[in-house]
CSV table of C-alpha atoms in Angstrom, one decimal:
chain,number,residue,atom,x,y,z
A,1,MET,CA,-86.3,115.1,-0.3
A,2,PRO,CA,-88.7,117.3,-2.4
A,3,VAL,CA,-90.4,115.5,-5.3
A,4,THR,CA,-89.7,117.2,-8.6
A,5,ALA,CA,-92.2,118.1,-11.3
A,6,THR,CA,-91.6,114.9,-13.2
A,7,SER,CA,-93.1,112.8,-10.4
A,8,SER,CA,-96.5,114.2,-11.1
A,9,HIS,CA,-95.9,114.3,-14.9
A,10,GLN,CA,-96.8,117.9,-15.1
A,11,GLN,CA,-94.8,121.1,-15.5
A,12,PRO,CA,-95.3,123.2,-12.4
A,13,ALA,CA,-97.1,126.5,-13.2
A,14,VAL,CA,-95.7,130.0,-12.7
A,15,ILE,CA,-98.3,132.3,-11.2
A,16,MET,CA,-98.5,136.0,-10.7
A,17,LEU,CA,-100.6,137.6,-8.0
A,18,GLN,CA,-102.7,140.7,-9.0
A,19,PRO,CA,-105.1,142.8,-6.9
A,20,PHE,CA,-108.4,142.1,-8.6
A,21,THR,CA,-111.7,140.5,-7.9
A,22,ARG,CA,-114.7,139.3,-9.9
A,23,ARG,CA,-117.7,141.6,-10.1
A,24,HIS,CA,-120.0,138.6,-10.4
A,25,PRO,CA,-118.1,135.7,-8.8
A,26,LEU,CA,-120.9,133.2,-8.2
A,27,ALA,CA,-121.6,132.5,-11.9
A,28,LYS,CA,-120.0,132.6,-15.3
A,29,HIS,CA,-120.8,136.2,-16.5
A,30,SER,CA,-120.2,137.6,-19.9
A,31,SER,CA,-118.6,140.8,-18.4
A,32,TRP,CA,-115.8,138.7,-16.9
A,33,VAL,CA,-114.5,137.9,-20.5
A,34,THR,CA,-113.9,141.7,-20.9
A,35,GLU,CA,-112.7,142.4,-17.4
A,36,ARG,CA,-110.1,139.6,-17.4
A,37,GLN,CA,-108.4,141.1,-20.5
A,38,LEU,CA,-106.7,143.5,-18.1
A,39,LEU,CA,-104.9,140.6,-16.5
A,40,GLU,CA,-104.4,138.3,-19.5
A,41,ARG,CA,-101.6,140.6,-20.7
A,42,PHE,CA,-99.4,139.5,-17.8
A,43,LYS,CA,-99.3,135.9,-19.0
A,44,GLY,CA,-96.1,134.8,-20.7
A,45,GLY,CA,-93.5,137.5,-20.8
A,46,ASP,CA,-90.0,137.2,-19.4
A,47,ARG,CA,-91.3,135.4,-16.3
A,48,GLY,CA,-93.2,132.8,-18.3
A,49,VAL,CA,-96.4,133.3,-16.3
A,50,ASP,CA,-99.0,130.6,-16.9
A,51,GLU,CA,-101.8,131.9,-14.7
A,52,VAL,CA,-102.7,135.2,-13.0
A,53,VAL,CA,-104.2,134.7,-9.5
A,54,MET,CA,-106.3,137.4,-8.0
A,55,TYR,CA,-106.1,138.6,-4.4
A,56,GLN,CA,-107.7,141.2,-2.1
A,57,VAL,CA,-106.6,143.0,1.0
A,58,VAL,CA,-109.0,142.8,3.9
A,59,HIS,CA,-109.1,143.8,7.5
A,60,SER,CA,-108.5,141.0,10.0
A,61,ALA,CA,-110.7,141.2,13.1
A,62,ASP,CA,-108.4,138.7,14.8
A,63,ASP,CA,-105.3,140.9,15.1
A,64,ASP,CA,-106.6,144.3,13.8
A,65,GLN,CA,-104.3,144.1,10.8
A,66,HIS,CA,-104.8,144.0,7.1
A,67,GLN,CA,-104.0,140.7,5.3
A,68,VAL,CA,-103.7,139.6,1.7
A,69,GLU,CA,-106.3,136.9,0.8
A,70,ILE,CA,-105.5,134.8,-2.3
A,71,LEU,CA,-108.7,134.0,-4.2
A,72,GLU,CA,-108.5,132.3,-7.6
A,73,GLY,CA,-107.0,132.3,-11.0
A,74,LEU,CA,-108.5,133.6,-14.2
A,75,VAL,CA,-109.7,130.1,-15.2
A,76,THR,CA,-108.6,128.1,-12.2
A,77,ASN,CA,-109.3,127.7,-8.5
A,78,MET,CA,-106.3,127.8,-6.1
A,79,PHE,CA,-105.2,125.7,-3.1
A,80,ALA,CA,-102.4,126.0,-0.6
A,81,VAL,CA,-101.0,123.1,1.4
A,82,GLY,CA,-99.2,123.5,4.7
A,83,ARG,CA,-99.0,123.6,8.4
A,84,ASP,CA,-102.0,125.3,10.2
A,85,PRO,CA,-100.4,128.2,12.1
A,86,ASN,CA,-103.3,128.0,14.6
A,87,ASP,CA,-102.7,124.3,15.3
A,88,ASP,CA,-99.7,123.2,17.5
A,89,SER,CA,-100.3,119.5,17.1
A,90,GLU,CA,-97.8,117.3,15.2
A,91,ASP,CA,-100.4,116.5,12.5
A,92,SER,CA,-101.4,120.0,11.6
A,93,MET,CA,-101.2,119.8,7.8
A,94,ALA,CA,-104.2,121.3,6.1
A,95,ILE,CA,-105.3,122.5,2.7
A,96,TRP,CA,-106.8,126.0,2.2
A,97,THR,CA,-109.0,127.3,-0.6
A,98,ALA,CA,-111.1,130.4,-0.8
A,99,PRO,CA,-114.8,129.9,-0.3
A,100,TYR,CA,-116.1,133.3,-1.4
A,101,GLY,CA,-115.4,135.9,-4.1
A,102,ILE,CA,-114.7,133.1,-6.6
A,103,LEU,CA,-116.4,130.9,-9.2
A,104,HIS,CA,-116.9,127.5,-7.6
A,105,GLY,CA,-115.6,125.4,-10.4
A,106,SER,CA,-116.6,121.7,-10.6
A,107,MET,CA,-112.9,120.7,-10.5
A,108,ARG,CA,-112.6,122.6,-7.2
A,109,ALA,CA,-115.5,120.6,-5.8
A,110,LEU,CA,-114.1,117.3,-7.1
A,111,CYS,CA,-110.7,118.2,-5.5
A,112,ILE,CA,-112.3,118.8,-2.1
A,113,GLN,CA,-114.1,115.5,-2.3
A,114,ALA,CA,-110.8,113.8,-3.2
A,115,CYS,CA,-109.0,115.5,-0.3
A,116,LYS,CA,-111.6,114.2,2.1
A,117,ARG,CA,-111.4,110.7,0.7
A,118,LEU,CA,-107.7,110.8,1.2
A,119,GLY,CA,-108.1,112.0,4.8
A,120,HIS,CA,-106.8,115.5,4.2
A,121,ARG,CA,-108.3,118.4,6.3
A,122,VAL,CA,-109.7,121.1,4.0
A,123,ILE,CA,-110.2,124.6,5.4
A,124,GLU,CA,-112.5,126.6,3.2
A,125,ARG,CA,-110.9,129.9,4.0
A,126,ALA,CA,-108.8,132.0,1.7
A,127,PRO,CA,-105.1,131.4,2.0
A,128,VAL,CA,-103.4,134.4,3.6
A,129,LEU,CA,-100.1,135.5,2.1
A,130,ARG,CA,-98.5,136.1,5.5
A,131,ASP,CA,-98.6,132.3,6.0
A,132,VAL,CA,-96.7,131.5,2.9
A,133,GLY,CA,-93.7,130.4,5.0
A,134,THR,CA,-95.7,127.5,6.3
A,135,TRP,CA,-96.9,126.3,2.9
A,136,THR,CA,-95.2,123.3,1.3
A,137,GLU,CA,-97.2,123.2,-1.9
A,138,MET,CA,-99.7,125.2,-4.0
A,139,PHE,CA,-101.8,123.9,-6.8
A,140,LEU,CA,-104.4,125.0,-9.3
A,141,THR,CA,-107.6,123.1,-10.4
A,142,GLY,CA,-109.4,123.5,-13.7
A,143,SER,CA,-110.5,121.6,-16.7
A,144,GLY,CA,-107.3,122.5,-18.6
A,145,SER,CA,-105.1,120.2,-16.5
A,146,MET,CA,-107.4,118.9,-13.7
A,147,LEU,CA,-104.8,119.7,-11.0
A,148,ARG,CA,-101.5,121.5,-11.7
A,149,PRO,CA,-98.8,122.2,-9.1
A,150,VAL,CA,-97.5,125.7,-8.7
A,151,GLY,CA,-93.7,126.0,-9.0
A,152,VAL,CA,-93.2,129.7,-8.7
A,153,MET,CA,-95.4,132.5,-7.2
A,154,HIS,CA,-94.5,136.1,-8.1
A,155,VAL,CA,-95.9,138.7,-5.7
A,156,PRO,CA,-96.1,142.5,-6.0
A,157,GLN,CA,-94.2,144.7,-3.6
A,158,ASN,CA,-97.3,146.3,-2.1
A,159,ALA,CA,-98.7,142.9,-1.1
A,160,CYS,CA,-95.3,141.9,0.5
A,161,ASP,CA,-95.1,145.0,2.7
A,162,SER,CA,-97.8,143.7,5.1
A,163,ASP,CA,-96.2,145.4,8.1
A,164,ALA,CA,-95.9,148.7,6.4
A,165,SER,CA,-98.1,149.6,3.4
A,166,LEU,CA,-101.0,147.2,4.3
A,167,ASN,CA,-101.2,148.6,7.8
A,168,MET,CA,-101.6,152.1,6.4
A,169,LEU,CA,-104.8,151.1,4.6
A,170,PRO,CA,-108.1,152.3,6.2
A,171,SER,CA,-110.1,149.7,8.0
A,172,GLY,CA,-112.4,147.6,5.9
A,173,SER,CA,-110.8,148.7,2.5
A,174,ALA,CA,-110.8,146.3,-0.4
A,175,THR,CA,-107.4,146.4,-2.2
A,176,PRO,CA,-104.7,149.0,-2.2
A,177,MET,CA,-105.1,149.6,-5.9
A,178,GLY,CA,-108.8,148.8,-6.3
A,179,GLN,CA,-109.3,147.1,-9.7
A,180,SER,CA,-106.0,148.3,-11.1
A,181,PRO,CA,-103.5,145.6,-12.0
A,182,VAL,CA,-100.0,146.1,-10.7
A,183,ASP,CA,-97.3,146.9,-13.3
A,184,ALA,CA,-95.0,143.8,-13.8
A,185,ASP,CA,-91.9,145.8,-12.9
A,186,GLN,CA,-93.2,145.9,-9.3
A,187,PHE,CA,-93.0,142.1,-8.9
A,188,ILE,CA,-89.8,141.8,-6.9
A,189,ARG,CA,-90.6,138.9,-4.5
A,190,SER,CA,-91.0,135.3,-5.6
A,191,TRP,CA,-91.6,132.0,-3.7
A,192,GLU,CA,-90.7,128.6,-5.1
A,193,PHE,CA,-92.4,125.3,-4.3
A,194,GLU,CA,-90.6,122.0,-5.1
A,195,ASP,CA,-92.8,119.5,-3.2
A,196,THR,CA,-95.7,118.1,-5.3
A,197,ARG,CA,-96.5,114.9,-3.4
A,198,VAL,CA,-99.8,115.9,-1.8
A,199,GLY,CA,-101.1,117.5,-5.0
A,200,ALA,CA,-100.1,114.4,-7.1
A,201,ALA,CA,-101.9,112.1,-4.8
A,202,ILE,CA,-105.1,114.2,-4.9
A,203,ARG,CA,-104.9,114.4,-8.7
A,204,ALA,CA,-104.7,110.7,-8.9
A,205,GLU,CA,-107.7,110.3,-6.7
A,206,MET,CA,-109.6,112.9,-8.8
A,207,ARG,CA,-108.9,110.9,-11.9
A,208,ARG,CA,-110.1,107.7,-10.2
A,209,MET,CA,-113.3,109.5,-9.3
A,210,LEU,CA,-113.8,110.8,-12.8
A,211,GLU,CA,-113.2,107.3,-14.2
A,212,ASP,CA,-115.9,105.9,-11.9
A,213,THR,CA,-118.4,108.4,-13.1
A,214,ALA,CA,-117.3,108.4,-16.8
A,215,MET,CA,-117.6,112.2,-16.9
A,216,PRO,CA,-115.4,114.0,-19.5
A,217,ILE,CA,-113.0,116.5,-18.0
A,218,GLU,CA,-114.0,118.9,-20.8
A,219,ASP,CA,-117.4,119.2,-19.1
A,220,LEU,CA,-115.8,120.6,-15.9
A,221,ARG,CA,-114.1,123.9,-15.0
């Protein structure tokens, strides 16, 4: 039976995907404060969005198709938990997180360490939207809440139509709308995640690790 939000003592986040990428992803850059204002306006609203998560569309050399890679939130890093579609073994559970095009937050690094201590396989590769059906959990890491489960993910129409609109993009293109956020009215697909068990265990391990080092959470992203 899925574990509800109360089991991790956190309200699951509502996230909204947007086609956007950082211009200077490897460091905290002053220009990002201005750039992200385009996306901050999507928070709240009728959907109660807690965090906007950026994605890009890239050409996949594996199957000569285009795919949506989920990168990071405005102030968080993102992880997806689920079955590895390339692994047919019974124990194929893995955790994905983007390794490039993002700011490598300290909480992200701590989370990866905690995953390894718990024996979870971490794949540092951007979660791909076409695999969402194999995911059991999603969660965000950041100094605001250390690790917060995702309860609902809203996705724009153009990202969902991977067999149609994405295949029409020229090879090697970035995103179908460049750096232009998608109007909220186009968000017609949503996925819900009820299971929070893996994330809750990782969060507990992260807290233990922080207690061992006596490092304040406020000093981390």
